[in-house]
JSON list of C-alpha atoms in Angstrom, two decimals:
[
{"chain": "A", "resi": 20, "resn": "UNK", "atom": "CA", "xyz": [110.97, 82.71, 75.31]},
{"chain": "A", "resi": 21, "resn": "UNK", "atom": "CA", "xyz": [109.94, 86.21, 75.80]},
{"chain": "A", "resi": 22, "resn": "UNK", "atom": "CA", "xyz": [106.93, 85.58, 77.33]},
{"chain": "A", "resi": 23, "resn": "UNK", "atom": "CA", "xyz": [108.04, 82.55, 79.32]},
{"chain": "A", "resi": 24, "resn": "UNK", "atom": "CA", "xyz": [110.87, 85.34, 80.83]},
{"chain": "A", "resi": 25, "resn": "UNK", "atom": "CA", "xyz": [108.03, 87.92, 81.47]},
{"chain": "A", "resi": 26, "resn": "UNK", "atom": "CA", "xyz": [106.10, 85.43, 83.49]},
{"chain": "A", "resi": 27, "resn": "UNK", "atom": "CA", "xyz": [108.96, 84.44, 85.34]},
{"chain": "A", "resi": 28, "resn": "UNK", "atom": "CA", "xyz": [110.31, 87.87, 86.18]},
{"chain": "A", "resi": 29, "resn": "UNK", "atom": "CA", "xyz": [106.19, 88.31, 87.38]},
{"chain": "A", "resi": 30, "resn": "UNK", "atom": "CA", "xyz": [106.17, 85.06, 89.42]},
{"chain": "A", "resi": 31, "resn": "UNK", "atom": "CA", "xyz": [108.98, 86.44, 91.31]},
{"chain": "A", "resi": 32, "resn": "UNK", "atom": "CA", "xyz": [107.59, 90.44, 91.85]},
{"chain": "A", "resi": 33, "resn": "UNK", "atom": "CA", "xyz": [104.72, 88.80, 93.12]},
{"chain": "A", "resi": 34, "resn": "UNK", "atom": "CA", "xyz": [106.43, 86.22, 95.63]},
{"chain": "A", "resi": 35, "resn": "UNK", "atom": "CA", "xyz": [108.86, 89.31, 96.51]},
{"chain": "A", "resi": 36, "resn": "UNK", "atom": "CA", "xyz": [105.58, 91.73, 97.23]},
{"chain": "A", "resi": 37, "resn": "UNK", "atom": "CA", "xyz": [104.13, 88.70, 99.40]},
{"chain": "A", "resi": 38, "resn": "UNK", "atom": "CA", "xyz": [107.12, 88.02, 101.24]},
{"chain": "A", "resi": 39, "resn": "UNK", "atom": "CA", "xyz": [107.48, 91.84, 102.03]},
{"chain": "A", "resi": 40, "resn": "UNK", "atom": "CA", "xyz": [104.07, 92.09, 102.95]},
{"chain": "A", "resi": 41, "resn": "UNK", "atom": "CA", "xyz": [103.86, 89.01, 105.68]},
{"chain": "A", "resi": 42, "resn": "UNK", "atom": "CA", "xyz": [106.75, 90.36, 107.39]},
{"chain": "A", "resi": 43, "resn": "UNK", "atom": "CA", "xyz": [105.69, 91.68, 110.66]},
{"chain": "A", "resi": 44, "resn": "UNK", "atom": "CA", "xyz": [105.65, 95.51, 111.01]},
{"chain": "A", "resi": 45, "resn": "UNK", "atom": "CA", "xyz": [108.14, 96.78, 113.91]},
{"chain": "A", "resi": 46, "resn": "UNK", "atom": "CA", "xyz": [106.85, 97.96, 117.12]},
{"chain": "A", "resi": 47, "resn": "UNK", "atom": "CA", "xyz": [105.34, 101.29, 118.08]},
{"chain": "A", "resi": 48, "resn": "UNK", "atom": "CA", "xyz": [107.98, 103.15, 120.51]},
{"chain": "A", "resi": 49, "resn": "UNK", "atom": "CA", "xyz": [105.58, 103.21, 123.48]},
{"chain": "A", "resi": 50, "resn": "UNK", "atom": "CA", "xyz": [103.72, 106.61, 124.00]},
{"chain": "A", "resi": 51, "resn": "UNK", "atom": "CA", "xyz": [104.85, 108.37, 126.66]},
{"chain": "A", "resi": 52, "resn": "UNK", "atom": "CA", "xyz": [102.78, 111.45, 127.89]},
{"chain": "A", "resi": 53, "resn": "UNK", "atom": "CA", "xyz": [103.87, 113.60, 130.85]},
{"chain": "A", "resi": 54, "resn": "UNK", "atom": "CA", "xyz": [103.52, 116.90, 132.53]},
{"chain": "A", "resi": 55, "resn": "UNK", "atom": "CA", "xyz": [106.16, 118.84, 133.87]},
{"chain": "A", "resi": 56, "resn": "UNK", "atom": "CA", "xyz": [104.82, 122.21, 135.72]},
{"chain": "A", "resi": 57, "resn": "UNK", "atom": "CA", "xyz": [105.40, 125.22, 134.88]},
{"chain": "A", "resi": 58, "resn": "UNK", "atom": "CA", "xyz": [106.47, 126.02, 138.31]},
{"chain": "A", "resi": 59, "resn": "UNK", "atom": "CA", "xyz": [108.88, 123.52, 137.61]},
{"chain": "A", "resi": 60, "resn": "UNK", "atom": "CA", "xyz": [110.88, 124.51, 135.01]},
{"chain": "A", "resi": 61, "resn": "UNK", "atom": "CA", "xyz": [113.18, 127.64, 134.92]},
{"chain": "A", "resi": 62, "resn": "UNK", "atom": "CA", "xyz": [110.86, 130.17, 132.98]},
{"chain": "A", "resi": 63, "resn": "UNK", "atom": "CA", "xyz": [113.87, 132.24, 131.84]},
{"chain": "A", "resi": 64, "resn": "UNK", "atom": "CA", "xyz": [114.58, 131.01, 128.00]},
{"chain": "A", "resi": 65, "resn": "UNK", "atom": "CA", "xyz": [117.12, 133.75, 127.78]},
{"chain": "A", "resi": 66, "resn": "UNK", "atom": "CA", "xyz": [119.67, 131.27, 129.06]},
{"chain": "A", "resi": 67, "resn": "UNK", "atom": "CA", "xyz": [118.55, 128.52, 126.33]},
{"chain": "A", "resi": 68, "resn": "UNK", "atom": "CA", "xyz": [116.93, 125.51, 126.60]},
{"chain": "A", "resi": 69, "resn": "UNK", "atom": "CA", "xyz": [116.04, 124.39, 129.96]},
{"chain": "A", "resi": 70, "resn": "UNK", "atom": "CA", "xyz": [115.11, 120.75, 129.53]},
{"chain": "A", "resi": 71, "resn": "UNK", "atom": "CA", "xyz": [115.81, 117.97, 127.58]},
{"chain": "A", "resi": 72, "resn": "UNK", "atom": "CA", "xyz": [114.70, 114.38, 126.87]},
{"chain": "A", "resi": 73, "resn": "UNK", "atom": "CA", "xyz": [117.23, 111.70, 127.17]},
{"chain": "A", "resi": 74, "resn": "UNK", "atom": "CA", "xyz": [118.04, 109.72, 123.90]},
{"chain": "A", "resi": 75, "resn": "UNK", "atom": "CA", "xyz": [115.95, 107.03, 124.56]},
{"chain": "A", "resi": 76, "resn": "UNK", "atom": "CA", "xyz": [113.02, 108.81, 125.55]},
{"chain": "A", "resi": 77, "resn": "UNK", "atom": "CA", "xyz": [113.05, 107.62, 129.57]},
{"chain": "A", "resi": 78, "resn": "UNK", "atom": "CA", "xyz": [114.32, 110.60, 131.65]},
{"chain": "A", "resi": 79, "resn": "UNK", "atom": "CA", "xyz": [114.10, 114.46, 131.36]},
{"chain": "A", "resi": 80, "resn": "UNK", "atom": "CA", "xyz": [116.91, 116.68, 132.45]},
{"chain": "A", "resi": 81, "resn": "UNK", "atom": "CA", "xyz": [115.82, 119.66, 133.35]},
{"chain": "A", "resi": 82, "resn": "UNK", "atom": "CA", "xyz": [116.65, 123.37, 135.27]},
{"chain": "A", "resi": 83, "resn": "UNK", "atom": "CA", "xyz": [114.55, 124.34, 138.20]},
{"chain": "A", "resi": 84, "resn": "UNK", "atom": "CA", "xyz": [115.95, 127.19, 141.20]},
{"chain": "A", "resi": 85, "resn": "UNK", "atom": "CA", "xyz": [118.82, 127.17, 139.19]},
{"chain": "A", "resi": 86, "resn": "UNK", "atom": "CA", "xyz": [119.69, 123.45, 140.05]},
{"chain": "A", "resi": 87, "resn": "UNK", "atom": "CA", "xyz": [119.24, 120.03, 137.24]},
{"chain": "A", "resi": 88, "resn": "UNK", "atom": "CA", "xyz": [116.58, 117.73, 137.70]},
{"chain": "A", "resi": 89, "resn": "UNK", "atom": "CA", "xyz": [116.08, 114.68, 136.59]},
{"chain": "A", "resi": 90, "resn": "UNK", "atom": "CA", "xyz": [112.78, 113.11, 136.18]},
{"chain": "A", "resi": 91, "resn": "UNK", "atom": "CA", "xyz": [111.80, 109.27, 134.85]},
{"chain": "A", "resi": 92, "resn": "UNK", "atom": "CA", "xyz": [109.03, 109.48, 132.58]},
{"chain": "A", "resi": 93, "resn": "UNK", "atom": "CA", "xyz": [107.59, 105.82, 134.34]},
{"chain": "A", "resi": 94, "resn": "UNK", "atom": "CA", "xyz": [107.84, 108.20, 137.58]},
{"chain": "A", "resi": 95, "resn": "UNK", "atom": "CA", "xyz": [106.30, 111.09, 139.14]},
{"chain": "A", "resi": 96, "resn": "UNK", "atom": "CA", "xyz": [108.70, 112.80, 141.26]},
{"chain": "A", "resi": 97, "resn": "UNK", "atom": "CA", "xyz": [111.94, 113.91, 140.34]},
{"chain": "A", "resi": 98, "resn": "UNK", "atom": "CA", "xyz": [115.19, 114.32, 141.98]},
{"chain": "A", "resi": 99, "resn": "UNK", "atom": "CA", "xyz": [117.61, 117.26, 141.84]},
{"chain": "A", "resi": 100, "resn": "UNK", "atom": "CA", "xyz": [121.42, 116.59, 141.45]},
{"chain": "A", "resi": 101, "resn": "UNK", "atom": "CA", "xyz": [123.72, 117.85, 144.12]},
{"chain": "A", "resi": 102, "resn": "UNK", "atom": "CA", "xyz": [126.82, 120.03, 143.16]},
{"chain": "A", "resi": 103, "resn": "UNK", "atom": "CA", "xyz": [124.37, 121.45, 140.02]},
{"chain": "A", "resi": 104, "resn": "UNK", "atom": "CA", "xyz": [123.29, 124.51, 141.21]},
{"chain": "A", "resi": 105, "resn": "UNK", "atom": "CA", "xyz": [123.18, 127.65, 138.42]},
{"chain": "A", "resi": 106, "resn": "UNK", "atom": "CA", "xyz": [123.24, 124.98, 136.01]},
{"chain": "A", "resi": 107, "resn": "UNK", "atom": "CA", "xyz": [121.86, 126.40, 132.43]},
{"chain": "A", "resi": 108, "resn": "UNK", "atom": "CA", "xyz": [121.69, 124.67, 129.23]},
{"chain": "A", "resi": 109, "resn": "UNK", "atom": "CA", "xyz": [121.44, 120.65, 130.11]},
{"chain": "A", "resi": 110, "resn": "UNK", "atom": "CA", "xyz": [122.02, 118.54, 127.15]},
{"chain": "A", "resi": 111, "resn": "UNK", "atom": "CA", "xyz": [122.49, 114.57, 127.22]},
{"chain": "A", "resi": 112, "resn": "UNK", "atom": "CA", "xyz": [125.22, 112.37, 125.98]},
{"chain": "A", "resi": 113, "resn": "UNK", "atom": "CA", "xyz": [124.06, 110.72, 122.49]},
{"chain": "A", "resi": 114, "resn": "UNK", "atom": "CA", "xyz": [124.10, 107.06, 124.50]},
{"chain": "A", "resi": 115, "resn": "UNK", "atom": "CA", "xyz": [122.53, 108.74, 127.80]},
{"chain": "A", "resi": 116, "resn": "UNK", "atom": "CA", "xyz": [125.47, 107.93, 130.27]},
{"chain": "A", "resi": 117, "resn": "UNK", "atom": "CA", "xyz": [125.97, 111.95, 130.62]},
{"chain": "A", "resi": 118, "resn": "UNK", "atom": "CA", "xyz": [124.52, 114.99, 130.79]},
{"chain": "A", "resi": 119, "resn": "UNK", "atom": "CA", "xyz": [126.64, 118.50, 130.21]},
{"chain": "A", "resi": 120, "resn": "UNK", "atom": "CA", "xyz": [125.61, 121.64, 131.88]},
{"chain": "A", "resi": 121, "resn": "UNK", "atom": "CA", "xyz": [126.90, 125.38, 131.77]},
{"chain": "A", "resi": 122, "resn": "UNK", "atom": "CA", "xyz": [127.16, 126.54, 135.04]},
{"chain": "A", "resi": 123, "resn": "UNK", "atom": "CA", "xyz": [129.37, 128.46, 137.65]},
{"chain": "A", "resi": 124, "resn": "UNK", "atom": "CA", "xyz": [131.39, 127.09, 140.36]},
{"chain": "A", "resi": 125, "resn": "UNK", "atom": "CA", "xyz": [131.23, 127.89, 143.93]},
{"chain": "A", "resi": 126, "resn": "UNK", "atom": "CA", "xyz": [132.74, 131.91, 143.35]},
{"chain": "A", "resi": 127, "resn": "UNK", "atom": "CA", "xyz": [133.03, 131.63, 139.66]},
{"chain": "A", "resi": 128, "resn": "UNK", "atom": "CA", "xyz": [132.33, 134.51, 137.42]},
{"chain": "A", "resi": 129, "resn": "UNK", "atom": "CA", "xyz": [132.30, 132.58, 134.30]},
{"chain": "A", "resi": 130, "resn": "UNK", "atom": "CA", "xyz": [130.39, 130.32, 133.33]},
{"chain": "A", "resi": 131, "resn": "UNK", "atom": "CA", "xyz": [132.14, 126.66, 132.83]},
{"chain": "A", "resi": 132, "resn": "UNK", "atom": "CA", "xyz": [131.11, 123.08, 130.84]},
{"chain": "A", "resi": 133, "resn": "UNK", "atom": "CA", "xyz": [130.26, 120.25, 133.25]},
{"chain": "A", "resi": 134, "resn": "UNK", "atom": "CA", "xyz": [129.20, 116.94, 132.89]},
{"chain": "A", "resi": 135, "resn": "UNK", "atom": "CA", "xyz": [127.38, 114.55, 135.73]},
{"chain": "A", "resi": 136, "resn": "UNK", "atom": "CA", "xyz": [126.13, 111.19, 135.66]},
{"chain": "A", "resi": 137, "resn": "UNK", "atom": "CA", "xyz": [121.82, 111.10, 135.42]},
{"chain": "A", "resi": 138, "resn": "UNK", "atom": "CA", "xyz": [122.22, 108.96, 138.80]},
{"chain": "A", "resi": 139, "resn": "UNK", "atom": "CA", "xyz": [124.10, 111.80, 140.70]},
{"chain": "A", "resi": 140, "resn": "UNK", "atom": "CA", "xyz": [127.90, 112.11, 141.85]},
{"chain": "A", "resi": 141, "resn": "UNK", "atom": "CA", "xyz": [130.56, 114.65, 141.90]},
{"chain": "A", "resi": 142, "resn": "UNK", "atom": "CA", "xyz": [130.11, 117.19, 138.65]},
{"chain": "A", "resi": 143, "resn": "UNK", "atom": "CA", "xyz": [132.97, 117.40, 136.73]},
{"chain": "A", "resi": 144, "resn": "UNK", "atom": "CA", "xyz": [134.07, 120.65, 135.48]},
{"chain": "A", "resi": 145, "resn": "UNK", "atom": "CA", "xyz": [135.31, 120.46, 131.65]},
{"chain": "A", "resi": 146, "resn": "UNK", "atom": "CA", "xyz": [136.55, 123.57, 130.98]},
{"chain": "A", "resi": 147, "resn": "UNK", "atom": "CA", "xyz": [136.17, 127.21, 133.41]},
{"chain": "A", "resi": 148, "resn": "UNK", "atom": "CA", "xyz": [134.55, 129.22, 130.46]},
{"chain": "A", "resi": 149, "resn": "UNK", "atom": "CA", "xyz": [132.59, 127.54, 127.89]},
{"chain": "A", "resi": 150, "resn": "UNK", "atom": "CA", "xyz": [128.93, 129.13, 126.09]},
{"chain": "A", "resi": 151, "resn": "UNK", "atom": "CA", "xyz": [126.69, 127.42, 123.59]},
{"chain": "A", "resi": 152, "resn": "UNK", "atom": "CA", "xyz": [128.12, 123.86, 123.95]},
{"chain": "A", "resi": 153, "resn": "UNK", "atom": "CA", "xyz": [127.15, 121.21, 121.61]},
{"chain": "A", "resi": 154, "resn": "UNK", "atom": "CA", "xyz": [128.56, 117.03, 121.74]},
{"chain": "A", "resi": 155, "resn": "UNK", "atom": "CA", "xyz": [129.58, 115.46, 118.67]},
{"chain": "A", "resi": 156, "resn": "UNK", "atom": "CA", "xyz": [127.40, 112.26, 117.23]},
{"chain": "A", "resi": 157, "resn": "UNK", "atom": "CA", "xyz": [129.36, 109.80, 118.49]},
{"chain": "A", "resi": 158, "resn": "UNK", "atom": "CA", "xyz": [129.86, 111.62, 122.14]},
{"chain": "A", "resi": 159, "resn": "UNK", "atom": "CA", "xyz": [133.29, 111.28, 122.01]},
{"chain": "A", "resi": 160, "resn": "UNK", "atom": "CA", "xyz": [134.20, 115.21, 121.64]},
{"chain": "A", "resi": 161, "resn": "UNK", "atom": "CA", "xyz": [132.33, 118.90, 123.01]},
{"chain": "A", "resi": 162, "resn": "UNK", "atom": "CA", "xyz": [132.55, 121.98, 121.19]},
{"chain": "A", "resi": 163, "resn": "UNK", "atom": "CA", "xyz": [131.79, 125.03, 122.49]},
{"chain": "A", "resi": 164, "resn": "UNK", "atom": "CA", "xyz": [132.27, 128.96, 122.42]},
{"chain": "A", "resi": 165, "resn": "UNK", "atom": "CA", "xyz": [135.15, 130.14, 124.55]},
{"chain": "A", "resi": 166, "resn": "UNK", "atom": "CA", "xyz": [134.57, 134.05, 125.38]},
{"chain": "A", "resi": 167, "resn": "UNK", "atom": "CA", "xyz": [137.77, 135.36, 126.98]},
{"chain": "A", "resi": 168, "resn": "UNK", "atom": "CA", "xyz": [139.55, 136.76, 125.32]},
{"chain": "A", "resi": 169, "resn": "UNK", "atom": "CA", "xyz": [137.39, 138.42, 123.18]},
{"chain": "A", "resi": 170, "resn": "UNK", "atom": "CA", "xyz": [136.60, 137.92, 120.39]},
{"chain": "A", "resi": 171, "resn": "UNK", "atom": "CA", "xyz": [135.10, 134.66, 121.05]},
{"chain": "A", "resi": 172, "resn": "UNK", "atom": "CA", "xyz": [136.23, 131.53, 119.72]},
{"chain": "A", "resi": 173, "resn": "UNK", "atom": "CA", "xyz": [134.93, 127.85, 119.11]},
{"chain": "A", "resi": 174, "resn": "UNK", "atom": "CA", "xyz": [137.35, 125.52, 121.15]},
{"chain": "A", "resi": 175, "resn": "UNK", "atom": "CA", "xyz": [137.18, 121.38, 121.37]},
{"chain": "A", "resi": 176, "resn": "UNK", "atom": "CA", "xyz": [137.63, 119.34, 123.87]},
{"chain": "A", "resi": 177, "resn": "UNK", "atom": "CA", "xyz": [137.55, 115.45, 124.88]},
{"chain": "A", "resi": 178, "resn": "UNK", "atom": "CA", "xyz": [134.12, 114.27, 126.58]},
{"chain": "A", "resi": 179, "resn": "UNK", "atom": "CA", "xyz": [136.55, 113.47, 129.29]},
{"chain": "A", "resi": 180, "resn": "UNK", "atom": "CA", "xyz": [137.82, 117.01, 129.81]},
{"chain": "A", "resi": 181, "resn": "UNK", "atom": "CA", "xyz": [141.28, 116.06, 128.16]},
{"chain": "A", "resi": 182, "resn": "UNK", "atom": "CA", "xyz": [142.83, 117.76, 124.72]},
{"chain": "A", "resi": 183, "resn": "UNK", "atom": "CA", "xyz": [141.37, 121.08, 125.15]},
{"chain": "A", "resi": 184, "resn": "UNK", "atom": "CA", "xyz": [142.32, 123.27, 121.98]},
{"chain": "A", "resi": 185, "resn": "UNK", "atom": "CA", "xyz": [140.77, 126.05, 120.42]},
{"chain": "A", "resi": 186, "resn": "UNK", "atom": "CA", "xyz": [139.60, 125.17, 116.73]},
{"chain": "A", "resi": 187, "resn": "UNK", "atom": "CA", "xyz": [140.76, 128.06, 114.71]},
{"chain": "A", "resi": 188, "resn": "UNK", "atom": "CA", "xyz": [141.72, 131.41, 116.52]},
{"chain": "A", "resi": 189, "resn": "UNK", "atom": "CA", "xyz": [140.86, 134.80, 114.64]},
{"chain": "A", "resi": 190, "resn": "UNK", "atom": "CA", "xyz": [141.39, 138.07, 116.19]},
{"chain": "A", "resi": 191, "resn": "UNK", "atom": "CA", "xyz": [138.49, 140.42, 113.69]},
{"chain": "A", "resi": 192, "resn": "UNK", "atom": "CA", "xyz": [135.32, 138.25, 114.51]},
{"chain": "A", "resi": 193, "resn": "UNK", "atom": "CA", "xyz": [133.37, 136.08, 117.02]},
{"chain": "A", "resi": 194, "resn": "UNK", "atom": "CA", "xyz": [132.83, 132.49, 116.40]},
{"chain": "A", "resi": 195, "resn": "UNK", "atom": "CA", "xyz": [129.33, 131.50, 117.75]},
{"chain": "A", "resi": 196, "resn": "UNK", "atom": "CA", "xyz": [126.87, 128.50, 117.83]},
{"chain": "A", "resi": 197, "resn": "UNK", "atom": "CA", "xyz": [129.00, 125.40, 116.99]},
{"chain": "A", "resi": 198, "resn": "UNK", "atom": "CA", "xyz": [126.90, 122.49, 115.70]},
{"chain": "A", "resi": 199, "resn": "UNK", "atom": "CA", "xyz": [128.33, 118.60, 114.53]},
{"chain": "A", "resi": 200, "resn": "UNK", "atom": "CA", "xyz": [127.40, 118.06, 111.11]},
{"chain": "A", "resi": 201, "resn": "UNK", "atom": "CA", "xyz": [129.07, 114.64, 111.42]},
{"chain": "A", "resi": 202, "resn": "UNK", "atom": "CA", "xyz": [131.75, 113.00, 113.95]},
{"chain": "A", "resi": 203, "resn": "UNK", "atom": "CA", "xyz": [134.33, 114.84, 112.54]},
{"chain": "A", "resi": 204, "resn": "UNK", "atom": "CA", "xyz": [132.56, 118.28, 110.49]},
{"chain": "A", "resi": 205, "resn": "UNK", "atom": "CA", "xyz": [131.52, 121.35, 112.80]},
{"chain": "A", "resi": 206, "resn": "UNK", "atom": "CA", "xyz": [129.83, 124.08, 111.28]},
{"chain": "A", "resi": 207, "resn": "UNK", "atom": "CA", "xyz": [129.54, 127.72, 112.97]},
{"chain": "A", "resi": 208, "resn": "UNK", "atom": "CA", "xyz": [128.73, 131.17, 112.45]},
{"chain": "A", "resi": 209, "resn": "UNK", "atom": "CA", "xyz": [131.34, 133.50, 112.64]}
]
């Protein structure tokens, strides 16, 4: 019996490795090679990233004269979305419906989180003073620093601008860099 069980437990490894091996390999995400001048691109990093690919690899959002850009990667010319200018800091939506900006308003001194759609429309500001935002996995929530008063603070808010509430207030040190570990698990540095 033993060795009829052995040769039975090696019939099926073998039909198991043969049926894993016939099944077709998935596709190659097409190669997609670009350029994006220098000229093109706001050279100062000191405000943080200034581009960014879109989730699915098809666009590029990115800063140039202080206004966002967005550029197809099947395309050569890009096209610059109106209400965006001194936008810093463009970051996409996890499903690619969005893209969030820091920027000033017409006569702001701070600098506030806005969102706009990739196709263009009306910005929408978030929140009037908002630093080193981040969006959660699922794109349903933004955190980001808050800087007045000082020190400065980690706040959330709704992707839709709604619920805005500071995460945990303390009055002896700053609260910088918020990143999503998970949906609902932020770490920071404070």
């Amino acid at each position: 019996y033993a060795i009829f069980a052995a040769g039975i437990i090696l019939a099926a490894c073998a039909a198991g490795f043969t049926t894993w091996s016939l099944k077709p390999a998935a596709p190659e995400p097409p190669l997609r090679k670009f350029e994006l001048p220098l000229e093109d691109v706001d050279p100062n990093l000191s405000t943080g990233t200034t581009f960014e690919i879109s989730p699915d690899g098809s666009r590029i959002a990115f800063v140039s004269t202080d206004q966002l850009w967005i550029r197809d990667l099947d395309r050569v010319e890009a096209y610059a979305l109106a209400g965006t200018e001194d936008a810093m800091k463009p970051f996409w939506s996890p499903d690619g419906e969005w893209i969030y900006f820091v920027g000033h308003g017409k006569g702001d001194s701070t600098a506030g989180l806005w969102v706009v759609a990739p196709g263009g429309g009306a910005p929408l500001r978030l929140h009037s003073s908002a630093r080193q935002p981040a969006v959660s996995p699922d794109g349903t929530k933004l955190a980001f620093v808050v800087e007045q008063p000082t020190p400065k603070s980690i706040w959330l808010i709704d992707a839709d601008g709604e619920n805005a509430s500071a995460l945990a207030e303390d009055d002896r040190y700053n609260q910088l860099h918020p990143t999503w570990l998970s949906n609902d698990r932020l770490a920071f540095i404070r």
